[in-house]
CSV table of C-alpha atoms in Angstrom, one decimal:
chain,number,residue,atom,x,y,z
A,1,MET,CA,27.7,15.3,-13.8
A,2,SER,CA,24.7,13.5,-14.8
A,3,ASN,CA,22.2,13.9,-11.9
A,4,ALA,CA,22.5,10.8,-10.2
A,5,MET,CA,26.0,11.0,-9.6
A,6,LYS,CA,25.4,14.6,-8.4
A,7,ASN,CA,21.8,13.6,-6.1
A,8,THR,CA,24.5,10.3,-4.8
A,9,GLY,CA,27.7,12.7,-4.5
A,10,LYS,CA,24.5,14.6,-1.2
A,11,VAL,CA,23.0,11.7,0.1
A,12,THR,CA,26.6,10.1,0.3
A,13,ALA,CA,28.1,14.1,1.5
A,14,ARG,CA,25.6,13.6,3.6
A,15,ILE,CA,25.8,10.2,5.0
A,16,LEU,CA,29.1,10.7,5.9
A,17,SER,CA,29.5,14.5,7.5
A,18,ALA,CA,26.2,13.5,9.9
A,19,LEU,CA,28.8,10.0,11.2
A,20,SER,CA,30.7,9.6,14.1
A,21,GLY,CA,33.1,7.8,16.4
A,22,VAL,CA,33.4,4.2,15.8
A,23,VAL,CA,33.7,1.7,17.8
A,24,GLY,CA,36.0,-1.8,16.6
A,25,ASP,CA,39.5,-3.6,17.6
A,26,ARG,CA,41.4,-0.6,18.6
A,27,ALA,CA,44.5,-1.8,16.0
A,28,ARG,CA,42.8,-1.9,12.9
A,29,ASN,CA,38.7,-0.1,13.7
A,30,ARG,CA,37.2,-3.1,12.3
A,31,PRO,CA,33.9,-3.7,13.9
A,32,VAL,CA,33.1,-5.6,17.2
A,33,LYS,CA,30.4,-8.8,17.7
A,34,VAL,CA,28.7,-7.2,20.6
A,35,GLU,CA,26.9,-10.0,22.4
A,36,ARG,CA,23.0,-8.3,22.9
A,37,SER,CA,19.9,-9.3,24.2
A,38,LEU,CA,16.8,-9.0,22.2
A,39,PRO,CA,14.2,-6.9,24.3
A,40,THR,CA,10.3,-7.8,24.9
A,41,LYS,CA,7.7,-6.3,23.6
A,42,GLY,CA,6.7,-4.8,26.6
A,43,ASP,CA,3.5,-2.9,27.3
A,44,SER,CA,3.5,-1.9,23.4
A,45,VAL,CA,1.2,0.8,21.5
A,46,ALA,CA,-0.6,-0.7,19.6
A,47,GLY,CA,-2.0,1.9,17.3
A,48,PRO,CA,1.4,0.4,14.5
A,49,TRP,CA,-0.6,-2.8,14.4
A,50,LEU,CA,-3.7,-1.5,14.3
A,51,ILE,CA,-3.0,0.1,11.8
A,52,ALA,CA,-0.5,-2.1,9.7
A,53,ARG,CA,-3.9,-5.4,10.0
A,54,LYS,CA,-6.3,-2.0,8.3
A,55,THR,CA,-4.4,-1.7,5.6
A,56,ALA,CA,-1.5,-4.0,4.5
A,57,SER,CA,-4.1,-6.4,2.1
A,58,LEU,CA,-4.7,-2.6,0.5
A,59,VAL,CA,-2.0,-1.5,-0.4
A,60,LEU,CA,0.8,-4.4,-0.5
A,61,ASP,CA,1.2,-6.7,-3.6
A,62,GLY,CA,1.6,-10.1,-4.3
A,63,GLU,CA,2.7,-9.2,-7.8
A,64,ARG,CA,5.0,-6.6,-7.2
A,65,ASN,CA,7.3,-4.8,-4.9
A,66,SER,CA,6.5,-2.9,-2.5
A,67,VAL,CA,6.8,-1.2,0.9
A,68,TYR,CA,4.8,1.2,3.8
A,69,SER,CA,5.6,1.7,6.8
A,70,PRO,CA,2.6,2.0,9.1
A,71,SER,CA,5.0,3.6,12.0
A,72,CYS,CA,5.4,6.6,10.4
A,73,ILE,CA,1.8,6.5,9.4
A,74,PHE,CA,0.9,6.5,12.9
A,75,GLU,CA,3.6,9.3,13.7
A,76,GLY,CA,1.4,11.5,11.3
A,77,LEU,CA,-2.2,10.5,12.3
A,78,ARG,CA,-1.5,10.5,15.5
A,79,ALA,CA,-0.3,14.4,15.3
A,80,LEU,CA,-2.8,15.1,12.9
A,81,SER,CA,-5.1,14.9,15.8
A,82,LEU,CA,-3.3,17.4,18.0
A,83,GLY,CA,-5.5,19.8,15.9
A,84,ALA,CA,-8.8,18.0,15.2
A,85,SER,CA,-12.2,17.8,16.5
A,86,GLY,CA,-15.0,15.9,16.7
A,87,ASP,CA,-16.1,13.1,14.2
A,88,THR,CA,-12.1,13.6,12.8
A,89,ALA,CA,-10.7,13.8,16.2
A,90,ALA,CA,-12.6,10.6,18.0
A,91,GLU,CA,-12.2,8.4,14.7
A,92,LEU,CA,-8.1,9.0,14.5
A,93,ALA,CA,-8.1,8.4,18.2
A,94,GLN,CA,-9.7,4.8,18.1
A,95,LEU,CA,-6.6,4.8,14.9
A,96,THR,CA,-3.6,5.7,17.3
A,97,GLY,CA,-5.0,6.1,21.2
A,98,SER,CA,-5.3,8.8,22.9
A,99,HIS,CA,-3.3,8.5,25.2
A,100,SER,CA,1.3,11.0,25.2
A,101,LEU,CA,3.2,9.0,23.6
A,102,LYS,CA,6.8,9.6,25.8
A,103,GLY,CA,10.7,9.0,25.1
A,104,ASP,CA,11.9,6.3,22.3
A,105,TRP,CA,8.7,4.1,21.8
A,106,LEU,CA,10.7,3.1,18.9
A,107,GLY,CA,14.6,1.9,20.3
A,108,LEU,CA,16.1,3.8,17.6
A,109,GLU,CA,18.1,5.9,20.3
A,110,ASN,CA,21.6,4.9,19.4
A,111,SER,CA,23.3,3.2,22.2
A,112,GLU,CA,27.1,2.5,23.4
A,113,ARG,CA,26.2,-1.3,23.7
A,114,TRP,CA,25.7,-2.1,19.8
A,115,ALA,CA,28.2,-3.1,17.1
A,116,TYR,CA,27.2,-0.5,13.7
A,117,PRO,CA,28.4,2.5,14.2
A,118,SER,CA,27.5,3.7,11.4
A,119,TYR,CA,23.6,3.2,13.0
A,120,LYS,CA,21.0,5.5,12.6
A,121,GLY,CA,17.3,5.5,13.6
A,122,ARG,CA,15.1,8.4,14.0
A,123,ILE,CA,10.9,9.6,13.7
A,124,ALA,CA,10.1,12.7,13.5
A,125,THR,CA,7.3,15.1,12.8
A,126,GLY,CA,7.0,18.1,11.7
A,127,ILE,CA,3.9,20.9,10.9
A,128,TRP,CA,4.2,23.7,8.5
A,129,LEU,CA,2.0,26.9,9.2
A,130,ASP,CA,0.4,29.1,7.0
A,131,LYS,CA,1.0,32.7,8.6
A,132,SER,CA,-3.8,32.9,7.3
A,133,ALA,CA,-3.6,29.9,9.8
A,134,ALA,CA,-5.5,29.9,13.4
A,135,PRO,CA,-4.6,28.0,15.4
A,136,GLU,CA,-6.2,27.5,19.3
A,137,LYS,CA,-4.0,27.4,21.6
A,138,ILE,CA,-5.1,23.8,23.1
A,139,PHE,CA,-2.9,22.2,20.0
A,140,GLU,CA,-0.6,24.4,20.6
A,141,ASN,CA,0.2,23.5,24.2
A,142,ALA,CA,-0.5,19.7,22.7
A,143,CYS,CA,1.9,20.5,20.3
A,144,ALA,CA,4.6,21.4,22.8
A,145,ARG,CA,3.8,18.4,24.9
A,146,GLU,CA,5.0,15.8,22.6
A,147,GLY,CA,7.0,18.1,21.3
A,148,ILE,CA,6.6,18.7,17.7
A,149,PRO,CA,8.3,21.5,17.1
A,150,VAL,CA,5.8,24.0,14.0
A,151,ALA,CA,7.2,27.0,12.3
A,152,ARG,CA,5.2,29.5,10.9
A,153,ILE,CA,5.9,30.3,6.9
A,154,GLU,CA,3.6,32.0,4.1
A,155,LEU,CA,3.1,28.1,3.7
A,156,THR,CA,1.1,29.4,0.0
A,157,ARG,CA,4.7,31.0,-1.7
A,158,PRO,CA,5.2,29.2,-5.0
A,159,GLY,CA,8.1,26.8,-3.8
A,160,ALA,CA,7.1,27.3,-0.2
A,161,GLY,CA,6.8,23.2,-0.5
A,162,ASP,CA,10.1,23.1,-1.0
A,163,GLU,CA,11.7,23.9,2.7
A,164,ILE,CA,9.3,20.2,3.7
A,165,SER,CA,10.9,19.0,0.7
A,166,ARG,CA,14.3,19.6,1.8
A,167,TRP,CA,13.4,18.5,5.7
A,168,ILE,CA,12.5,15.4,4.2
A,169,SER,CA,15.4,14.5,2.5
A,170,ASP,CA,17.2,15.2,5.8
A,171,MET,CA,16.0,13.7,7.5
A,172,THR,CA,16.5,10.1,5.1
A,173,GLU,CA,19.8,11.0,5.2
A,174,GLY,CA,19.0,11.5,1.5
A,175,LEU,CA,17.1,8.1,1.0
A,176,LEU,CA,14.1,9.7,-0.2
A,177,SER,CA,13.4,12.8,-1.9
A,178,PRO,CA,9.8,14.2,-2.5
A,179,ARG,CA,8.3,17.0,-3.8
A,180,ILE,CA,6.5,18.4,-1.7
A,181,ASP,CA,4.4,22.0,-3.7
A,182,PRO,CA,1.4,22.7,-0.9
A,183,GLY,CA,-0.7,25.4,-3.1
A,184,PRO,CA,-1.8,28.6,-3.2
A,185,GLU,CA,-4.4,27.8,-0.8
A,186,ALA,CA,-2.7,25.9,1.7
A,187,LEU,CA,-3.3,26.3,5.8
A,188,ALA,CA,-1.2,23.4,7.5
A,189,CYS,CA,1.2,20.6,5.9
A,190,VAL,CA,1.6,17.5,8.8
A,191,ALA,CA,5.6,15.1,7.8
A,192,SER,CA,5.9,12.9,9.2
A,193,VAL,CA,9.5,10.4,8.5
A,194,LEU,CA,11.7,7.1,9.5
A,195,TYR,CA,14.6,6.6,9.1
A,196,LEU,CA,16.8,2.8,10.1
A,197,LYS,CA,20.2,2.4,8.8
A,198,ASP,CA,21.7,-1.2,10.4
A,199,ALA,CA,24.2,-3.3,10.0
A,200,TRP,CA,22.8,-7.8,10.4
A,201,LYS,CA,23.5,-9.0,13.7
A,202,ASP,CA,25.6,-11.6,12.1
A,203,SER,CA,26.1,-10.2,8.4
A,204,PHE,CA,26.1,-12.2,5.3
A,205,ASP,CA,29.4,-12.9,4.1
A,206,LYS,CA,29.6,-11.6,0.5
A,207,ASN,CA,32.1,-14.6,-1.1
A,208,LEU,CA,28.9,-17.4,-0.6
A,209,THR,CA,26.7,-14.2,-2.2
A,210,LYS,CA,25.2,-16.9,-5.6
A,211,ARG,CA,23.4,-15.2,-8.7
A,212,LYS,CA,20.6,-18.7,-8.7
A,213,CYS,CA,16.7,-19.2,-9.4
A,214,PHE,CA,14.5,-16.7,-8.3
A,215,HIS,CA,10.7,-18.1,-9.4
A,216,ALA,CA,8.7,-14.8,-10.0
A,217,VAL,CA,4.6,-14.7,-10.8
A,218,THR,CA,5.6,-13.2,-14.5
A,219,GLY,CA,8.8,-16.3,-15.2
A,220,ASP,CA,11.5,-17.5,-13.8
A,221,ILE,CA,14.6,-14.6,-13.2
A,222,LYS,CA,18.3,-14.0,-11.6
A,223,ALA,CA,18.6,-12.9,-8.5
A,224,ASP,CA,21.5,-12.2,-6.2
A,225,PHE,CA,21.0,-14.4,-3.3
A,226,MET,CA,22.9,-13.8,0.1
A,227,VAL,CA,23.8,-17.4,2.9
A,228,ASP,CA,24.6,-17.9,5.8
A,229,GLU,CA,24.1,-20.1,8.0
A,230,ASN,CA,23.2,-20.1,12.0
A,231,LYS,CA,20.7,-20.0,15.0
A,232,LEU,CA,17.9,-18.3,14.1
A,233,GLU,CA,14.3,-18.0,15.7
A,234,VAL,CA,11.4,-19.8,14.0
A,235,SER,CA,8.3,-20.8,13.3
A,236,ASP,CA,6.2,-22.3,11.1
A,237,GLY,CA,1.9,-21.8,10.4
A,238,SER,CA,-0.6,-22.0,8.6
A,239,SER,CA,0.3,-18.8,6.4
A,240,GLY,CA,4.1,-20.5,6.4
A,241,THR,CA,7.1,-20.2,7.8
A,242,VAL,CA,8.1,-17.8,9.4
A,243,VAL,CA,12.3,-16.4,10.2
A,244,ASN,CA,14.0,-13.9,12.4
A,245,LEU,CA,16.7,-11.9,11.4
A,246,PRO,CA,18.6,-9.9,14.1
A,247,LEU,CA,20.2,-6.4,14.1
A,248,SER,CA,22.5,-5.2,15.1
A,249,ALA,CA,20.8,-3.0,17.7
A,250,GLY,CA,17.7,-4.5,18.5
A,251,ALA,CA,15.2,-4.6,15.2
A,252,ILE,CA,14.2,-7.4,13.5
A,253,MET,CA,13.7,-8.5,9.8
A,254,MET,CA,10.8,-10.6,9.9
A,255,ILE,CA,10.4,-12.8,6.5
A,256,LEU,CA,7.4,-14.8,5.9
A,257,LEU,CA,7.9,-17.1,2.8
A,258,PRO,CA,4.0,-18.9,1.9
A,259,ARG,CA,3.2,-22.9,2.6
A,260,GLU,CA,3.4,-24.9,-0.9
A,261,GLY,CA,0.8,-23.8,-2.5
A,262,LEU,CA,0.1,-21.1,-1.4
A,263,SER,CA,0.9,-17.7,-3.2
A,264,LEU,CA,2.1,-14.4,-2.3
A,265,SER,CA,-1.5,-12.7,-3.5
A,266,GLU,CA,-3.4,-15.4,-1.3
A,267,VAL,CA,-1.0,-14.5,2.2
A,268,ILE,CA,-1.1,-11.1,1.4
A,269,LEU,CA,-6.1,-11.3,1.2
A,270,GLU,CA,-6.4,-13.8,3.7
A,271,GLY,CA,-4.8,-11.6,6.1
A,272,SER,CA,-3.9,-13.9,9.3
A,273,ALA,CA,0.1,-13.6,7.6
A,274,LEU,CA,1.0,-10.0,9.9
A,275,SER,CA,-0.8,-11.9,12.6
A,276,SER,CA,1.9,-14.9,12.5
A,277,ILE,CA,4.5,-12.3,13.1
A,278,GLU,CA,2.8,-9.7,14.9
A,279,HIS,CA,2.4,-12.8,17.5
A,280,PHE,CA,5.8,-14.6,16.8
A,281,ASN,CA,6.4,-17.7,18.9
A,282,GLY,CA,9.6,-19.1,17.9
A,283,GLN,CA,11.5,-21.6,18.0
A,284,LYS,CA,15.8,-21.6,17.5
A,285,GLU,CA,17.2,-24.0,15.3
A,286,LEU,CA,20.3,-24.2,12.6
A,287,VAL,CA,18.5,-22.4,9.7
A,288,GLU,CA,20.8,-22.3,5.6
A,289,LEU,CA,19.1,-19.2,4.9
A,290,HIS,CA,19.4,-17.8,1.4
A,291,LEU,CA,17.5,-14.1,1.6
A,292,PRO,CA,17.6,-12.3,-2.5
A,293,LYS,CA,19.5,-8.9,-2.0
A,294,PHE,CA,17.0,-6.4,-2.9
A,295,THR,CA,16.3,-2.6,-3.2
A,296,CYS,CA,12.6,-1.4,-3.7
A,297,GLU,CA,11.3,2.6,-3.5
A,298,THR,CA,7.2,2.8,-3.6
A,299,VAL,CA,4.8,5.2,-3.0
A,300,ILE,CA,1.0,5.0,-2.2
A,301,GLY,CA,-1.9,6.6,-4.0
A,302,ARG,CA,-4.8,6.8,-2.9
A,303,ILE,CA,-4.4,6.9,0.4
A,304,PRO,CA,-7.8,8.6,1.3
A,305,GLU,CA,-9.7,6.1,0.7
A,306,ILE,CA,-7.5,3.8,2.5
A,307,LEU,CA,-7.8,5.6,5.3
A,308,SER,CA,-11.1,5.8,5.0
A,309,LYS,CA,-11.7,2.3,4.9
A,310,ILE,CA,-9.8,1.7,8.1
A,311,GLY,CA,-12.6,4.0,9.9
A,312,PHE,CA,-11.0,7.9,9.0
A,313,SER,CA,-14.4,8.6,7.4
A,314,THR,CA,-14.2,12.0,7.0
A,315,ALA,CA,-10.1,11.9,5.6
A,316,GLU,CA,-10.9,14.2,3.0
A,317,MET,CA,-13.0,17.1,5.3
A,318,PRO,CA,-12.1,16.8,8.3
A,319,ASP,CA,-11.8,18.4,11.0
A,320,LEU,CA,-8.5,21.1,12.4
A,321,CYS,CA,-10.0,23.4,13.9
A,322,ARG,CA,-7.7,23.2,16.9
A,323,MET,CA,-4.9,23.5,13.7
A,324,THR,CA,-5.9,25.5,11.1
A,325,GLY,CA,-9.0,27.8,12.4
A,326,LYS,CA,-11.3,26.6,9.7
A,327,ALA,CA,-13.3,23.0,10.7
A,328,HIS,CA,-13.3,20.9,7.1
A,329,THR,CA,-10.5,21.7,5.2
A,330,PRO,CA,-9.9,19.3,1.9
A,331,THR,CA,-6.9,18.0,2.5
A,332,SER,CA,-4.2,14.8,0.4
A,333,TYR,CA,-2.1,12.8,2.1
A,334,ALA,CA,1.2,11.4,0.4
A,335,HIS,CA,2.8,8.0,1.7
A,336,GLY,CA,6.0,7.3,0.3
A,337,ALA,CA,9.1,4.2,1.8
A,338,LYS,CA,11.8,2.8,0.3
A,339,ILE,CA,13.7,0.0,1.6
A,340,SER,CA,17.3,-1.8,0.4
A,341,ILE,CA,19.4,-4.8,1.4
A,342,ASP,CA,22.4,-6.2,0.9
A,343,GLU,CA,25.3,-9.2,2.9
A,344,ASP,CA,25.8,-5.6,5.0
A,345,GLY,CA,23.0,-4.9,6.7
A,346,LEU,CA,19.8,-2.2,5.6
A,347,GLU,CA,19.0,0.8,4.9
A,348,ALA,CA,14.8,2.4,5.2
A,349,GLY,CA,13.1,5.1,5.0
A,350,ALA,CA,9.6,6.6,4.9
A,351,TYR,CA,8.1,9.7,4.4
A,352,PHE,CA,4.5,10.9,5.2
A,353,ALA,CA,2.6,14.1,4.7
A,354,VAL,CA,-1.1,15.4,4.5
A,355,CYS,CA,-1.3,19.3,3.7
A,356,ALA,CA,-4.6,20.9,4.4
A,357,ALA,CA,-6.2,23.2,1.6
A,358,ALA,CA,-3.9,22.0,0.0
A,359,GLY,CA,-2.2,19.3,-2.7
A,360,LEU,CA,0.5,16.8,-2.8
A,361,PRO,CA,1.1,14.4,-5.5
A,362,SER,CA,-0.1,11.6,-6.1
A,363,ARG,CA,31.3,-21.2,14.7
A,364,VAL,CA,33.5,-24.1,16.0
A,365,GLU,CA,31.6,-27.6,15.7
A,366,ILE,CA,30.1,-30.2,14.6
A,367,PRO,CA,26.9,-28.4,13.5
A,368,PRO,CA,23.4,-30.6,13.3
A,369,LYS,CA,21.9,-30.6,9.7
A,370,PRO,CA,20.6,-26.8,9.4
A,371,ARG,CA,16.9,-27.1,8.2
A,372,LYS,CA,17.3,-24.9,4.7
A,373,ILE,CA,15.2,-22.3,3.9
A,374,VAL,CA,15.5,-20.1,0.3
A,375,LEU,CA,13.1,-17.2,-0.2
A,376,ASP,CA,13.0,-18.7,-3.8
A,377,ARG,CA,9.8,-17.0,-4.0
A,378,PRO,CA,7.6,-14.7,-3.9
A,379,PHE,CA,7.2,-13.1,0.3
A,380,LEU,CA,6.5,-11.6,2.8
A,381,TYR,CA,8.3,-9.2,4.6
A,382,ALA,CA,8.6,-7.0,8.5
A,383,VAL,CA,10.8,-4.2,10.3
A,384,VAL,CA,10.2,-4.6,13.9
A,385,SER,CA,11.5,-2.7,16.5
A,386,ARG,CA,13.2,-3.7,18.8
A,387,THR,CA,10.1,-2.4,21.2
A,388,GLY,CA,8.3,-4.7,19.0
A,389,GLN,CA,6.8,-1.7,16.1
A,390,PRO,CA,5.9,-2.1,12.4
A,391,MET,CA,8.5,0.0,11.2
A,392,PHE,CA,8.4,-1.2,7.2
A,393,ILE,CA,6.3,-4.0,6.0
A,394,GLY,CA,6.3,-5.3,3.1
A,395,SER,CA,6.4,-8.2,-0.2
A,396,VAL,CA,9.3,-9.2,-2.0
A,397,ALA,CA,7.6,-10.4,-6.3
A,398,LYS,CA,11.0,-9.8,-7.3
A,399,PRO,CA,13.7,-9.0,-6.3
A,400,GLU,CA,15.1,-6.0,-8.4
A,401,SER,CA,19.0,-4.4,-7.2
A,402,GLU,CA,20.7,-2.1,-7.7
A,403,ASP,CA,24.0,-5.1,-7.7
A,404,SER,CA,23.0,-6.5,-10.5
A,405,ALA,CA,25.8,-5.6,-13.5
A,406,TRP,CA,28.3,-6.1,-10.6
A,407,TYR,CA,29.7,-9.1,-10.0
A,408,SER,CA,32.6,-10.3,-7.1
A,409,ARG,CA,35.9,-11.1,-8.2
A,410,ALA,CA,37.3,-11.5,-4.5
A,411,SER,CA,36.2,-11.0,-0.6
A,412,HIS,CA,38.0,-11.0,2.2
A,413,SER,CA,40.7,-12.6,0.6
A,414,GLN,CA,45.1,-12.4,2.0
A,415,GLU,CA,47.6,-13.7,-0.1
A,416,ASP,CA,50.2,-16.4,1.4
A,417,GLY,CA,53.1,-13.3,2.5
A,418,ALA,CA,51.3,-10.0,1.4
A,419,ASP,CA,51.2,-7.2,3.1
A,420,GLU,CA,47.4,-6.2,2.3
A,421,LEU,CA,43.9,-7.6,2.9
A,422,VAL,CA,41.1,-7.5,0.0
A,423,PHE,CA,37.5,-7.2,1.7
A,424,ASN,CA,35.9,-6.3,-1.7
A,425,ASP,CA,36.8,-6.0,-5.4
A,426,GLU,CA,33.6,-6.1,-7.9
A,427,GLU,CA,33.2,-5.7,-11.7
A,428,ILE,CA,31.6,-4.8,-14.4
A,429,PRO,CA,32.5,-7.0,-17.0
A,430,ASP,CA,35.3,-4.7,-19.7
A,431,VAL,CA,32.8,-1.1,-18.3
A,432,CYS,CA,34.4,0.0,-14.4
A,433,ARG,CA,35.9,-2.3,-11.1
A,434,ILE,CA,36.0,-1.3,-7.8
A,435,ILE,CA,38.6,-2.8,-4.8
A,436,LEU,CA,38.2,-2.6,-1.3
A,437,ARG,CA,41.7,-3.9,0.6
A,438,GLU,CA,43.2,-2.6,3.9
A,439,GLU,CA,47.0,-1.8,4.1
A,440,LEU,CA,47.7,-4.6,7.2
A,441,SER,CA,50.8,-2.2,7.8
A,442,THR,CA,50.3,0.5,8.4
A,443,TYR,CA,46.0,-0.7,9.4
A,444,ARG,CA,44.6,2.1,7.2
A,445,PHE,CA,42.1,1.4,4.2
A,446,GLU,CA,42.8,2.0,0.1
A,447,ILE,CA,39.7,2.4,-2.5
A,448,ILE,CA,40.8,1.7,-6.3
A,449,CYS,CA,38.7,3.1,-8.9
A,450,LYS,CA,39.1,1.9,-12.8
A,451,ILE,CA,36.9,3.1,-15.1
A,452,TYR,CA,38.6,0.7,-18.3
A,453,GLY,CA,40.9,2.7,-20.8
A,454,VAL,CA,40.3,5.8,-19.5
A,455,LEU,CA,40.6,5.9,-15.2
A,456,GLU,CA,42.1,5.1,-13.1
A,457,ARG,CA,42.9,6.1,-9.2
A,458,SER,CA,42.8,5.9,-5.5
A,459,ILE,CA,42.4,7.1,-1.7
A,460,MET,CA,43.5,6.7,2.0
A,461,LEU,CA,41.2,6.2,4.1
A,462,ASP,CA,41.9,6.2,8.4
A,463,GLY,CA,38.2,3.6,9.1
A,464,TYR,CA,37.0,0.5,8.3
A,465,TRP,CA,33.1,1.5,8.4
A,466,GLU,CA,33.6,4.3,6.7
A,467,ALA,CA,35.7,3.3,4.2
A,468,LEU,CA,33.0,1.0,3.1
A,469,ASP,CA,29.8,3.9,3.4
A,470,THR,CA,32.5,5.4,1.3
A,471,TYR,CA,32.7,2.3,-1.6
A,472,LYS,CA,29.3,2.1,-1.6
A,473,ALA,CA,28.5,5.6,-2.9
A,474,MET,CA,32.0,6.2,-5.2
A,475,LYS,CA,30.1,2.6,-6.8
A,476,ARG,CA,27.0,4.2,-7.2
A,477,ASP,CA,28.3,6.8,-9.2
A,478,LEU,CA,30.4,4.1,-11.6
A,479,THR,CA,27.1,1.8,-11.9
A,480,ALA,CA,25.9,5.5,-12.9
A,481,TRP,CA,28.1,6.4,-15.5
A,482,ALA,CA,28.4,2.6,-16.5
A,483,VAL,CA,24.2,3.2,-16.9
A,484,MET,CA,25.1,6.3,-19.5
A,485,GLY,CA,28.0,5.0,-20.8
A,486,GLY,CA,26.4,4.7,-24.6
A,487,ASP,CA,24.8,8.4,-24.2
A,488,GLU,CA,26.4,10.3,-26.6
A,489,ARG,CA,25.4,12.9,-25.7
A,490,THR,CA,27.3,12.1,-22.6
A,491,ASP,CA,30.1,14.4,-22.3
A,492,ARG,CA,33.0,12.1,-20.2
A,493,GLU,CA,35.9,14.2,-19.8
A,494,GLU,CA,34.1,16.1,-17.4
A,495,TRP,CA,32.1,13.7,-15.5
A,496,CYS,CA,35.1,12.1,-14.9
A,497,ARG,CA,36.7,15.6,-14.0
A,498,ASN,CA,34.2,15.6,-11.6
A,499,PHE,CA,34.4,12.6,-10.8
A,500,VAL,CA,38.0,12.9,-10.0
A,501,ALA,CA,36.9,15.7,-8.0
A,502,LYS,CA,34.7,14.7,-5.4
A,503,TRP,CA,35.8,11.8,-4.3
A,504,LEU,CA,39.7,11.1,-5.4
A,505,TYR,CA,40.8,14.8,-4.3
A,506,THR,CA,38.4,16.2,-1.7
A,507,ARG,CA,38.3,12.7,0.1
A,508,SER,CA,42.5,11.9,-0.1
A,509,GLY,CA,42.9,11.2,3.6
């Protein structure tokens, strides 16, 4: 069995085991559209936007895809400040503020009112101290006040970073699995994570997704464009057009399409684009939105250099005496993020790790004619929390989707008199096919997998959202099969046995 398949299985198992409760039509267990108003920003925390404004031009690249999380960096630096003294404490206070944060400051906590039962949102921080570290009482009290757990372990032993790596992986539902290696001289490690999985407030119709041309800087390419016609908030400014795409739980994906004649690189360097997003003041319009599906994962390098440029000049040798008992310890940093969007919604995760004295790898009316917004050239986006904070910021220079090899045969279709409704029917031509359908007589959901000439099996599930998540996970495994199909080293019979054992026996209803 391939490593890709093993990892996919572990991720999916964790996601499915964590999901609980289903909101929907009680008879059919389908999603219910819940109307809710989006909250106002109110008195929001200033730090994440300050970090976003200072770092965007240093991190984002107009000629390649990139994504990072100002809120995750903010949370990690805020935890670091609890153990800082002297100039380091003053510099971090300028970036993160000196006041305590209490409650759900990103608005991520779950609520029964939210429409998507598989919703997950969390921001978390952990601190690991080596047994040789000598933290001050003021640091321990501050961590207790902020609700940040502190673990005492032998941080210097080989493999000690595996515990931190597993924590990051678990907190991001397996979306990110960085290798953390504190090293033999480690005194402390601080890690923060941010994870969001949510559906669009109004989902895209998969039948309308079409392959069309995207005008990348390096030349035109084909991409899968999702299409929706809806009333969305839109604003036009000097940098371009900003359109808001709401998620079911109140967060928003805000997308800036640079005006004609202005490149994404120019927009990023000019700096006003983030201001247009942060201080967005748009009006609702009927919009025909064309948005390419994409997946992007980025590991940011040069973190000390970036932090130094935004005001943390002691980043490489900070004074963390209150945390470690030693002043001016050499410190390394790592930040990574991943985001994926499709017709159903968005999944994104990020981590920020700091290691002292060690190293880390670097509807039915006659509507008005809609405004047409086609994101067929490089654009900027931000995923903003329902409290107005920048959770993720990224650039799309060339859409790359995990679904690029798949072609849709049918979606949400039902033949006259048939006792089943097909939700998804996708195929990699001449390789494999996967179908998700509902048996209308029993209100149960069936997933059918076909590897042409090799395998054809099916499983039954009771809930729509569990069936959809399982469908996507099985599809990732089939993608791995297609990718390694030409590798003569692959034991195809063993792969199929493992696939059947993983999905078609243990998941059967």
